[in-house]
Amino acid sequence: MASNMLVMQSGGSTQVLNRTLKGLVVAAEEYGFYGKIYGSVHGLDGILSGKLVELSNMSETRWNRIARTPGALLKSSRRKLHDGDVDQLFKILEKYGIRNLFIVGGNDSAETGHRINEEARNSGYLLSVIHVPKTIDNDLVLTDHSPGYGSAARFVALAVMGVGRDAETMGKESPITILEVMGRDSGWLAASSALAKNDPKDAPHLICVPEMPIDEQTFLGEIESSYVKYGFVVAV
């Protein structure tokens, strides 16, 4: 008898999070590797509270609609696994006959998956834990392009292009704009702000990324230089 499968969505929701969910479930059904396919409502919190829903046998029409919907169908969570959660976690997994856990998320989610895998090994519970990349930061080690990055990069590039046109037309009234984008330790998203730039005068004029620290005086100097050259500045 095939073992059951559980999927949880974790961390910040991206434009393509539900598309990944569809891919997992539809492929699992197509190849018939698993018995029942469950989803956890609100990530790890949902597992610990036993809030699991069955995802098997939904129509293709419904899955296509879900795949085009932003956000998280199963709802998300940033809950991390604590020492006091371990017994309850495996109690729920055992109750539903789950031996395969898919975690769709970013860095913190991967860390949670690793912790669950280690706890399963230590307790002798037979469990396969698979982390499915998802993060707009695009900073998962050994992952070339993370789902979620592409749509976020496009948004940033278009936003910066629009802000640049605004700053250019406002002139002396509002010539300098500074935008802050996400990326705790990685500059992929900030760097994407240049994707719609066609001319040196176009925004952005200055991109600061965490991989290359910049001090205040250098930053101000670059701002002044661009302002003198173009009459407006957009820094990301």
Coordinates of N, CA and C in Angstrom, one line a residue:
M1 N 0.8 -1.2 0.0 CA 0.0 0.0 0.0 C 0.9 1.2 0.0
A2 N 0.6 2.2 -0.9 CA 1.4 3.4 -1.0 C 1.2 4.3 0.2
S3 N 2.3 4.9 0.6 CA 2.2 5.8 1.7 C 1.6 7.1 1.3
N4 N 1.2 7.9 2.3 CA 0.5 9.2 2.0 C 1.5 10.3 1.9
M5 N 1.1 11.4 1.3 CA 1.9 12.6 1.0 C 1.3 13.8 1.6
L6 N 2.1 14.7 2.2 CA 1.6 16.0 2.8 C 2.4 17.1 2.2
V7 N 1.7 18.2 1.8 CA 2.3 19.4 1.3 C 2.0 20.6 2.2
M8 N 3.0 21.4 2.5 CA 2.8 22.6 3.3 C 3.4 23.8 2.5
Q9 N 2.7 24.9 2.6 CA 3.3 26.2 2.0 C 3.8 27.0 3.2
S10 N 5.0 27.6 3.0 CA 5.6 28.2 4.2 C 6.3 29.5 3.8
G11 N 6.3 30.5 4.7 CA 7.0 31.8 4.5 C 6.1 32.7 3.7
G12 N 6.7 33.7 3.1 CA 6.0 34.7 2.4 C 5.4 34.2 1.1
S13 N 4.1 34.6 0.8 CA 3.5 34.1 -0.4 C 4.0 34.9 -1.6
T14 N 4.2 34.1 -2.7 CA 4.6 34.7 -4.0 C 3.6 34.6 -5.1
Q15 N 3.8 35.2 -6.2 CA 2.8 35.1 -7.3 C 2.6 33.7 -7.8
V16 N 3.6 32.9 -7.7 CA 3.6 31.5 -8.3 C 3.5 30.4 -7.2
L17 N 3.3 30.7 -6.0 CA 3.3 29.7 -4.9 C 2.2 28.6 -5.2
N18 N 1.0 29.0 -5.7 CA 0.0 28.1 -6.0 C 0.3 27.3 -7.2
R19 N 1.0 27.8 -8.1 CA 1.4 27.1 -9.3 C 2.3 25.9 -9.0
T20 N 3.2 26.2 -8.0 CA 4.1 25.1 -7.5 C 3.3 24.0 -6.8
L21 N 2.3 24.4 -6.1 CA 1.4 23.5 -5.4 C 0.7 22.6 -6.4
K22 N 0.1 23.2 -7.4 CA -0.5 22.4 -8.5 C 0.4 21.4 -9.1
G23 N 1.6 21.9 -9.4 CA 2.6 21.0 -10.1 C 2.9 19.8 -9.2
L24 N 3.1 20.0 -7.9 CA 3.3 18.9 -7.0 C 2.2 17.9 -7.0
V25 N 1.0 18.4 -6.8 CA -0.2 17.5 -6.6 C -0.5 16.7 -7.9
V26 N -0.5 17.5 -9.0 CA -0.9 16.9 -10.3 C 0.1 15.8 -10.7
A27 N 1.4 16.1 -10.5 CA 2.5 15.1 -10.9 C 2.4 13.9 -10.0
A28 N 2.1 14.1 -8.7 CA 2.0 13.0 -7.7 C 0.8 12.1 -8.1
E29 N -0.3 12.7 -8.6 CA -1.4 11.9 -9.0 C -1.1 11.2 -10.3
E30 N -0.4 11.9 -11.2 CA -0.2 11.3 -12.5 C 0.7 10.0 -12.4
Y31 N 1.7 10.1 -11.6 CA 2.7 9.0 -11.5 C 2.3 8.0 -10.4
G32 N 1.3 8.3 -9.6 CA 0.7 7.3 -8.7 C 1.7 6.8 -7.6
F33 N 2.6 7.7 -7.2 CA 3.6 7.2 -6.2 C 3.0 7.2 -4.8
Y34 N 2.0 7.9 -4.5 CA 1.5 8.1 -3.2 C 0.0 7.6 -3.1
G35 N -0.4 7.4 -1.8 CA -1.8 7.1 -1.6 C -2.7 8.3 -1.6
K36 N -3.0 8.8 -0.5 CA -3.7 10.1 -0.4 C -2.8 11.3 -0.3
I37 N -3.2 12.4 -0.8 CA -2.4 13.6 -0.9 C -3.1 14.7 0.0
Y38 N -2.4 15.1 1.0 CA -2.9 16.1 2.0 C -2.2 17.4 1.9
G39 N -2.9 18.4 2.3 CA -2.3 19.8 2.4 C -2.5 20.2 3.9
S40 N -1.5 20.9 4.4 CA -1.6 21.5 5.7 C -2.0 22.9 5.7
V41 N -3.1 23.3 6.5 CA -3.6 24.6 6.5 C -2.7 25.5 7.5
H42 N -2.1 26.5 7.0 CA -1.2 27.3 7.7 C 0.1 26.6 8.1
G43 N 0.7 25.9 7.2 CA 2.0 25.4 7.3 C 2.2 24.5 8.5
L44 N 3.3 24.7 9.2 CA 3.6 23.8 10.4 C 2.6 23.9 11.5
D45 N 2.0 25.1 11.6 CA 0.9 25.3 12.6 C -0.2 24.3 12.3
G46 N -0.5 24.2 11.0 CA -1.6 23.3 10.6 C -1.3 21.8 10.9
I47 N -0.1 21.4 10.7 CA 0.3 20.0 11.0 C 0.1 19.8 12.5
L48 N 0.7 20.6 13.3 CA 0.6 20.4 14.8 C -0.8 20.5 15.3
S49 N -1.7 21.2 14.7 CA -3.1 21.3 15.2 C -4.0 20.3 14.4
G50 N -3.4 19.5 13.5 CA -4.2 18.5 12.8 C -5.1 19.1 11.7
K51 N -4.8 20.3 11.2 CA -5.7 20.9 10.2 C -5.1 20.5 8.8
L52 N -5.5 19.3 8.4 CA -5.1 18.8 7.1 C -6.3 18.6 6.2
V53 N -6.1 18.9 5.0 CA -7.2 18.8 4.0 C -6.7 17.9 2.9
E54 N -7.6 17.1 2.3 CA -7.2 16.2 1.2 C -7.3 16.9 -0.1
L55 N -6.2 16.8 -0.9 CA -6.1 17.5 -2.2 C -6.3 16.6 -3.4
S56 N -6.5 15.3 -3.1 CA -6.6 14.4 -4.2 C -7.9 14.6 -5.0
N57 N -7.8 14.2 -6.3 CA -9.0 14.1 -7.1 C -9.7 15.4 -7.4
M58 N -9.0 16.5 -7.4 CA -9.6 17.8 -7.8 C -9.5 17.9 -9.3
S59 N -10.5 18.6 -9.9 CA -10.6 18.6 -11.4 C -9.4 19.5 -12.0
E60 N -9.1 19.2 -13.2 CA -8.1 20.0 -13.9 C -8.5 21.5 -14.0
T61 N -9.8 21.7 -14.2 CA -10.3 23.1 -14.3 C -10.0 23.9 -13.0
R62 N -10.3 23.2 -11.9 CA -10.0 23.9 -10.6 C -8.6 24.1 -10.3
W63 N -7.7 23.1 -10.7 CA -6.3 23.3 -10.5 C -5.7 24.4 -11.3
N64 N -6.2 24.6 -12.6 CA -5.8 25.6 -13.4 C -6.2 27.0 -12.9
R65 N -7.3 27.1 -12.3 CA -7.8 28.3 -11.6 C -6.9 28.6 -10.4
I66 N -6.6 27.6 -9.6 CA -5.8 27.8 -8.5 C -4.4 28.2 -8.9
A67 N -3.8 27.7 -9.9 CA -2.5 28.0 -10.4 C -2.4 29.4 -10.8
R68 N -3.4 30.1 -11.2 CA -3.4 31.5 -11.7 C -3.7 32.4 -10.5
T69 N -3.9 31.9 -9.3 CA -4.3 32.7 -8.2 C -3.1 33.0 -7.3
P70 N -2.8 34.3 -7.1 CA -1.7 34.6 -6.2 C -2.0 34.3 -4.7
G71 N -1.0 34.3 -3.9 CA -1.2 34.0 -2.5 C -0.9 32.5 -2.2
A72 N -1.5 32.0 -1.1 CA -1.3 30.6 -0.7 C -2.6 29.9 -0.5
L73 N -3.0 29.0 -1.4 CA -4.2 28.3 -1.2 C -4.4 27.6 0.2
L74 N -3.2 27.0 0.6 CA -3.2 26.3 1.9 C -3.0 27.3 3.1
K75 N -2.7 28.5 2.8 CA -2.4 29.5 3.8 C -1.0 29.2 4.3
S76 N -0.3 30.2 4.7 CA 1.2 30.0 5.1 C 1.4 30.3 6.5
S77 N 2.7 30.1 6.9 CA 3.1 30.3 8.3 C 4.6 30.5 8.4
R78 N 5.1 31.2 9.4 CA 6.5 31.3 9.6 C 6.9 30.5 10.9
R79 N 6.1 29.6 11.3 CA 6.3 28.9 12.5 C 7.5 28.0 12.3
K80 N 8.4 28.0 13.3 CA 9.6 27.1 13.3 C 9.3 25.9 14.3
L81 N 10.0 24.9 14.0 CA 9.9 23.7 14.9 C 10.6 23.8 16.2
H82 N 9.9 23.7 17.3 CA 10.5 23.8 18.6 C 10.6 22.4 19.3
D83 N 11.4 22.3 20.3 CA 11.6 21.0 20.9 C 10.3 20.4 21.4
G84 N 9.4 21.2 21.9 CA 8.2 20.7 22.4 C 7.2 20.3 21.3
D85 N 7.5 20.5 20.1 CA 6.6 20.2 19.0 C 6.8 18.8 18.4
V86 N 7.9 18.2 18.7 CA 8.4 17.0 17.9 C 7.4 15.8 18.1
D87 N 7.0 15.6 19.4 CA 6.1 14.4 19.6 C 4.8 14.6 18.9
Q88 N 4.2 15.8 19.0 CA 2.9 16.1 18.4 C 3.1 16.0 16.9
L89 N 4.2 16.5 16.3 CA 4.4 16.4 14.9 C 4.3 15.0 14.4
F90 N 5.0 14.1 15.0 CA 5.0 12.7 14.5 C 3.7 12.0 14.8
K91 N 3.1 12.4 15.9 CA 1.8 11.8 16.2 C 0.8 12.1 15.1
I92 N 0.8 13.3 14.6 CA -0.1 13.7 13.5 C 0.2 13.0 12.2
L93 N 1.5 13.0 11.9 CA 2.0 12.3 10.7 C 1.6 10.8 10.7
E94 N 1.8 10.2 11.8 CA 1.5 8.8 11.9 C 0.0 8.5 11.8
K95 N -0.8 9.4 12.4 CA -2.3 9.3 12.3 C -2.8 9.3 10.9
Y96 N -2.1 10.2 10.0 CA -2.6 10.3 8.6 C -1.8 9.4 7.7
G97 N -0.9 8.6 8.2 CA -0.1 7.7 7.4 C 0.8 8.4 6.4
I98 N 1.4 9.5 6.9 CA 2.2 10.3 6.0 C 3.7 9.9 6.2
R99 N 4.3 9.6 5.0 CA 5.7 9.3 5.0 C 6.5 10.1 4.1
N100 N 5.8 11.1 3.4 CA 6.5 12.0 2.5 C 6.0 13.4 2.7
L101 N 6.9 14.3 3.1 CA 6.5 15.7 3.4 C 7.2 16.6 2.4
F102 N 6.4 17.4 1.7 CA 6.9 18.5 0.8 C 6.7 19.8 1.4
I103 N 7.8 20.6 1.6 CA 7.7 21.9 2.2 C 8.1 22.9 1.1
V104 N 7.1 23.8 0.7 CA 7.3 24.8 -0.3 C 7.7 26.1 0.4
G105 N 8.9 26.5 0.2 CA 9.3 27.7 1.0 C 10.7 28.2 0.6
G106 N 11.2 29.1 1.4 CA 12.5 29.7 1.3 C 13.5 29.2 2.3
N107 N 14.5 30.1 2.7 CA 15.6 29.7 3.6 C 15.1 29.1 4.9
D108 N 14.2 29.8 5.6 CA 13.7 29.3 6.9 C 12.9 28.0 6.8
S109 N 12.2 27.9 5.7 CA 11.4 26.7 5.4 C 12.4 25.5 5.2
A110 N 13.5 25.8 4.5 CA 14.5 24.7 4.3 C 15.1 24.3 5.6
E111 N 15.3 25.2 6.4 CA 15.9 24.9 7.7 C 14.9 24.1 8.6
T112 N 13.7 24.4 8.5 CA 12.6 23.7 9.2 C 12.6 22.2 8.7
G113 N 12.6 22.1 7.3 CA 12.6 20.8 6.7 C 13.8 19.9 7.2
H114 N 15.0 20.6 7.2 CA 16.2 19.9 7.7 C 16.0 19.4 9.2
R115 N 15.4 20.3 10.0 CA 15.2 19.9 11.4 C 14.3 18.7 11.5
I116 N 13.2 18.8 10.8 CA 12.2 17.7 10.8 C 12.8 16.4 10.3
N117 N 13.7 16.5 9.3 CA 14.3 15.3 8.8 C 15.3 14.7 9.9
E118 N 16.0 15.5 10.6 CA 16.9 15.1 11.6 C 16.1 14.4 12.8
E119 N 15.0 15.0 13.1 CA 14.2 14.5 14.2 C 13.6 13.2 13.9
A120 N 13.2 13.0 12.6 CA 12.6 11.8 12.1 C 13.6 10.7 12.2
R121 N 14.8 11.0 11.8 CA 15.9 10.0 11.8 C 16.3 9.6 13.2
N122 N 16.3 10.6 14.1 CA 16.6 10.3 15.5 C 15.5 9.4 16.2
S123 N 14.3 9.7 15.8 CA 13.2 8.9 16.5 C 12.8 7.6 15.8
G124 N 13.5 7.4 14.6 CA 13.2 6.2 13.9 C 11.9 6.2 13.1
Y125 N 11.4 7.4 12.9 CA 10.1 7.5 12.0 C 10.5 7.6 10.6
L126 N 10.0 6.7 9.8 CA 10.4 6.7 8.3 C 9.7 7.8 7.6
L127 N 10.5 8.8 7.2 CA 9.9 10.0 6.6 C 10.9 10.6 5.5
S128 N 10.4 10.9 4.4 CA 11.1 11.6 3.3 C 10.7 13.1 3.4
V129 N 11.6 14.0 3.6 CA 11.3 15.4 3.6 C 12.0 16.1 2.4
I130 N 11.2 16.8 1.6 CA 11.7 17.4 0.3 C 11.3 18.9 0.4
H131 N 12.3 19.7 0.2 CA 12.1 21.1 0.2 C 12.0 21.6 -1.3
V132 N 10.9 22.3 -1.5 CA 10.6 22.8 -2.9 C 10.9 24.3 -2.9
P133 N 11.9 24.8 -3.6 CA 12.4 26.2 -3.6 C 11.3 27.2 -3.9
K134 N 11.3 28.3 -3.1 CA 10.3 29.4 -3.3 C 10.9 30.6 -2.5
T135 N 11.3 31.6 -3.2 CA 11.7 32.9 -2.5 C 12.0 33.9 -3.6
I136 N 11.4 35.1 -3.3 CA 11.7 36.2 -4.3 C 13.1 36.7 -4.2
D137 N 13.8 36.4 -3.1 CA 15.2 36.8 -2.9 C 16.2 36.0 -3.9
N138 N 15.7 34.9 -4.4 CA 16.6 34.1 -5.3 C 17.9 33.7 -4.7
D139 N 17.9 33.5 -3.3 CA 19.2 33.3 -2.7 C 19.3 31.9 -2.0
L140 N 18.6 30.9 -2.6 CA 18.8 29.5 -2.0 C 20.0 28.9 -2.7
V141 N 20.9 28.4 -1.8 CA 22.2 27.8 -2.3 C 21.9 26.7 -3.2
L142 N 22.7 26.6 -4.3 CA 22.6 25.6 -5.4 C 21.4 25.7 -6.2
T143 N 20.6 26.7 -6.0 CA 19.4 26.9 -6.8 C 19.6 28.1 -7.8
D144 N 19.5 27.8 -9.1 CA 19.8 28.8 -10.1 C 18.7 29.9 -10.1
H145 N 17.5 29.5 -10.3 CA 16.4 30.5 -10.3 C 15.3 30.0 -9.4
S146 N 14.9 30.7 -8.4 CA 13.9 30.2 -7.5 C 12.5 30.7 -8.0
P147 N 11.5 29.9 -8.1 CA 10.1 30.3 -8.4 C 9.7 31.4 -7.4
G148 N 9.2 32.5 -7.9 CA 8.9 33.6 -7.1 C 9.8 34.8 -7.4
Y149 N 11.0 34.5 -7.8 CA 11.9 35.6 -8.2 C 11.5 36.3 -9.4
G150 N 11.2 35.6 -10.5 CA 10.9 36.1 -11.8 C 9.8 37.2 -11.7
S151 N 8.7 36.9 -11.1 CA 7.6 37.8 -11.1 C 7.9 39.0 -10.2
A152 N 8.6 38.8 -9.1 CA 9.0 39.9 -8.3 C 10.0 40.8 -9.0
A153 N 11.0 40.2 -9.7 CA 12.0 41.0 -10.5 C 11.3 41.9 -11.5
R154 N 10.3 41.3 -12.2 CA 9.6 42.1 -13.2 C 8.9 43.3 -12.5
F155 N 8.2 43.0 -11.4 CA 7.5 44.1 -10.6 C 8.5 45.2 -10.3
V156 N 9.7 44.8 -9.7 CA 10.6 45.8 -9.3 C 11.1 46.6 -10.5
A157 N 11.4 46.0 -11.6 CA 11.9 46.6 -12.8 C 10.9 47.6 -13.3
L158 N 9.7 47.3 -13.4 CA 8.6 48.2 -13.9 C 8.4 49.3 -12.9
A159 N 8.4 49.0 -11.6 CA 8.2 50.1 -10.6 C 9.3 51.1 -10.7
V160 N 10.6 50.7 -10.9 CA 11.7 51.6 -10.9 C 11.6 52.4 -12.2
M161 N 11.2 51.8 -13.3 CA 11.1 52.5 -14.6 C 10.0 53.6 -14.4
G162 N 8.9 53.3 -13.8 CA 7.8 54.3 -13.6 C 8.3 55.4 -12.6
V163 N 9.0 55.1 -11.6 CA 9.5 56.1 -10.6 C 10.5 57.0 -11.3
G164 N 11.3 56.4 -12.2 CA 12.3 57.2 -12.9 C 11.6 58.2 -13.8
R165 N 10.5 57.8 -14.5 CA 9.8 58.8 -15.4 C 9.2 59.9 -14.5
D166 N 8.7 59.6 -13.3 CA 8.1 60.6 -12.4 C 9.2 61.6 -12.0
A167 N 10.3 61.0 -11.6 CA 11.4 61.9 -11.1 C 11.9 62.8 -12.2
E168 N 12.0 62.2 -13.4 CA 12.5 63.0 -14.6 C 11.6 64.2 -14.9
T169 N 10.3 63.9 -14.8 CA 9.3 65.0 -15.2 C 9.1 66.0 -14.1
M170 N 9.3 65.6 -12.8 CA 9.2 66.6 -11.7 C 10.4 67.5 -11.6
G171 N 11.5 67.1 -12.1 CA 12.7 68.0 -12.1 C 13.1 68.5 -10.7
K172 N 13.2 69.8 -10.5 CA 13.7 70.3 -9.2 C 12.7 70.1 -8.1
E173 N 11.5 69.9 -8.4 CA 10.5 69.7 -7.4 C 10.7 68.4 -6.6
S174 N 11.1 67.4 -7.2 CA 11.3 66.1 -6.5 C 12.3 65.2 -7.3
P175 N 13.6 65.6 -7.3 CA 14.5 65.0 -8.3 C 15.2 63.7 -7.8
I176 N 15.1 63.4 -6.5 CA 15.8 62.2 -6.0 C 14.8 61.3 -5.3
T177 N 14.9 60.0 -5.7 CA 14.1 59.0 -5.2 C 14.9 57.8 -4.8
I178 N 14.6 57.3 -3.6 CA 15.3 56.1 -3.1 C 14.3 55.0 -2.8
L179 N 14.5 53.9 -3.4 CA 13.6 52.7 -3.2 C 14.3 51.6 -2.5
E180 N 13.6 51.0 -1.5 CA 14.2 49.9 -0.8 C 13.4 48.6 -1.2
V181 N 14.1 47.6 -1.6 CA 13.5 46.3 -1.9 C 14.0 45.2 -1.0
M182 N 13.3 44.1 -1.0 CA 13.7 43.0 -0.1 C 15.0 42.3 -0.6
G183 N 15.5 41.5 0.3 CA 16.7 40.8 0.1 C 17.7 40.9 1.3
R184 N 17.5 40.1 2.3 CA 18.2 40.3 3.5 C 19.7 40.3 3.3
D185 N 20.2 39.2 2.6 CA 21.6 39.1 2.4 C 22.0 38.9 0.9
S186 N 21.0 39.2 0.0 CA 21.2 38.9 -1.4 C 20.7 40.1 -2.2
G187 N 21.5 40.5 -3.2 CA 21.1 41.6 -4.0 C 20.4 41.3 -5.4
W188 N 19.9 40.1 -5.6 CA 19.3 39.7 -6.8 C 18.1 40.6 -7.2
L189 N 17.3 40.8 -6.2 CA 16.1 41.6 -6.4 C 16.4 43.1 -6.7
A190 N 17.4 43.6 -6.0 CA 17.8 45.0 -6.2 C 18.4 45.1 -7.6
A191 N 19.2 44.1 -8.0 CA 19.9 44.1 -9.3 C 18.8 44.1 -10.4
S192 N 17.7 43.4 -10.2 CA 16.7 43.3 -11.2 C 16.1 44.6 -11.6
S193 N 16.3 45.6 -10.8 CA 15.7 46.9 -11.1 C 16.2 47.5 -12.3
A194 N 17.3 47.0 -12.8 CA 18.0 47.5 -14.1 C 17.5 46.8 -15.3
L195 N 16.5 45.9 -15.2 CA 16.1 45.1 -16.4 C 15.4 45.9 -17.4
A196 N 14.7 47.0 -17.0 CA 14.0 47.8 -18.0 C 14.8 49.1 -18.4
K197 N 16.0 49.1 -18.0 CA 16.9 50.3 -18.4 C 17.5 50.2 -19.8
N198 N 17.2 51.1 -20.6 CA 17.6 51.1 -22.0 C 18.7 52.1 -22.3
D199 N 18.8 53.2 -21.5 CA 19.7 54.3 -21.7 C 20.4 54.7 -20.4
P200 N 21.6 55.2 -20.4 CA 22.3 55.6 -19.2 C 21.5 56.5 -18.4
K201 N 20.7 57.3 -19.0 CA 19.9 58.3 -18.3 C 18.7 57.7 -17.6
D202 N 18.3 56.5 -18.0 CA 17.1 55.8 -17.4 C 17.4 55.4 -16.0
A203 N 16.4 55.3 -15.1 CA 16.5 54.8 -13.8 C 16.7 53.2 -13.9
P204 N 17.4 52.7 -12.9 CA 18.1 53.3 -11.8 C 19.5 53.8 -12.1
H205 N 19.9 54.8 -11.3 CA 21.3 55.3 -11.5 C 22.3 54.7 -10.5
L206 N 21.7 54.2 -9.4 CA 22.6 53.6 -8.4 C 21.9 52.4 -7.8
I207 N 22.6 51.3 -7.7 CA 22.0 50.1 -7.1 C 23.0 49.6 -6.0
C208 N 22.5 49.5 -4.8 CA 23.3 49.1 -3.7 C 22.8 47.7 -3.3
V209 N 23.8 46.7 -3.2 CA 23.5 45.4 -2.9 C 24.3 45.0 -1.7
P210 N 23.8 44.0 -0.8 CA 24.5 43.7 0.4 C 25.9 43.0 0.1
E211 N 26.0 42.4 -1.1 CA 27.3 41.8 -1.4 C 28.4 42.8 -1.6
M212 N 28.1 44.0 -1.8 CA 29.1 45.1 -2.0 C 28.7 46.3 -1.1
P213 N 29.2 46.2 0.2 CA 28.8 47.3 1.1 C 29.3 48.7 0.6
I214 N 28.5 49.7 0.9 CA 28.8 51.1 0.5 C 28.6 52.0 1.7
D215 N 29.6 52.9 1.9 CA 29.5 53.8 3.1 C 28.7 55.0 2.7
E216 N 28.3 55.8 3.7 CA 27.4 57.0 3.5 C 27.9 58.0 2.5
Q217 N 29.2 58.3 2.7 CA 29.8 59.4 1.9 C 29.9 59.0 0.4
T218 N 30.2 57.7 0.2 CA 30.3 57.2 -1.2 C 28.9 57.2 -1.8
F219 N 27.9 56.8 -1.0 CA 26.5 56.8 -1.5 C 26.1 58.3 -1.9
L220 N 26.4 59.2 -1.0 CA 26.0 60.6 -1.3 C 26.7 61.2 -2.5
G221 N 28.0 60.8 -2.6 CA 28.8 61.2 -3.8 C 28.2 60.7 -5.1
E222 N 27.8 59.4 -5.1 CA 27.2 58.9 -6.3 C 25.9 59.5 -6.7
I223 N 25.1 59.8 -5.6 CA 23.8 60.5 -5.8 C 24.1 61.9 -6.5
E224 N 25.0 62.7 -5.9 CA 25.3 64.0 -6.4 C 25.8 63.9 -7.8
S225 N 26.7 63.0 -8.1 CA 27.3 62.8 -9.5 C 26.2 62.6 -10.5
S226 N 25.2 61.7 -10.2 CA 24.1 61.4 -11.1 C 23.2 62.6 -11.3
Y227 N 23.0 63.3 -10.2 CA 22.1 64.5 -10.3 C 22.7 65.5 -11.2
V228 N 24.0 65.8 -11.0 CA 24.6 66.8 -11.9 C 24.6 66.3 -13.4
K229 N 24.7 65.1 -13.6 CA 24.7 64.6 -15.0 C 23.3 64.5 -15.6
Y230 N 22.3 64.1 -14.8 CA 21.0 63.8 -15.4 C 19.9 64.8 -15.0
G231 N 20.1 65.4 -13.8 CA 19.1 66.3 -13.3 C 18.1 65.6 -12.4
F232 N 18.2 64.3 -12.3 CA 17.4 63.5 -11.3 C 18.1 62.2 -11.0
V233 N 17.7 61.6 -9.9 CA 18.4 60.3 -9.5 C 17.4 59.4 -8.9
V234 N 17.5 58.1 -9.3 CA 16.8 57.0 -8.7 C 17.8 56.0 -8.2
A235 N 17.8 55.8 -6.8 CA 18.7 54.8 -6.2 C 17.9 53.6 -5.7
V236 N 18.4 52.4 -5.8 CA 17.7 51.2 -5.3 C 18.6 50.6 -4.3

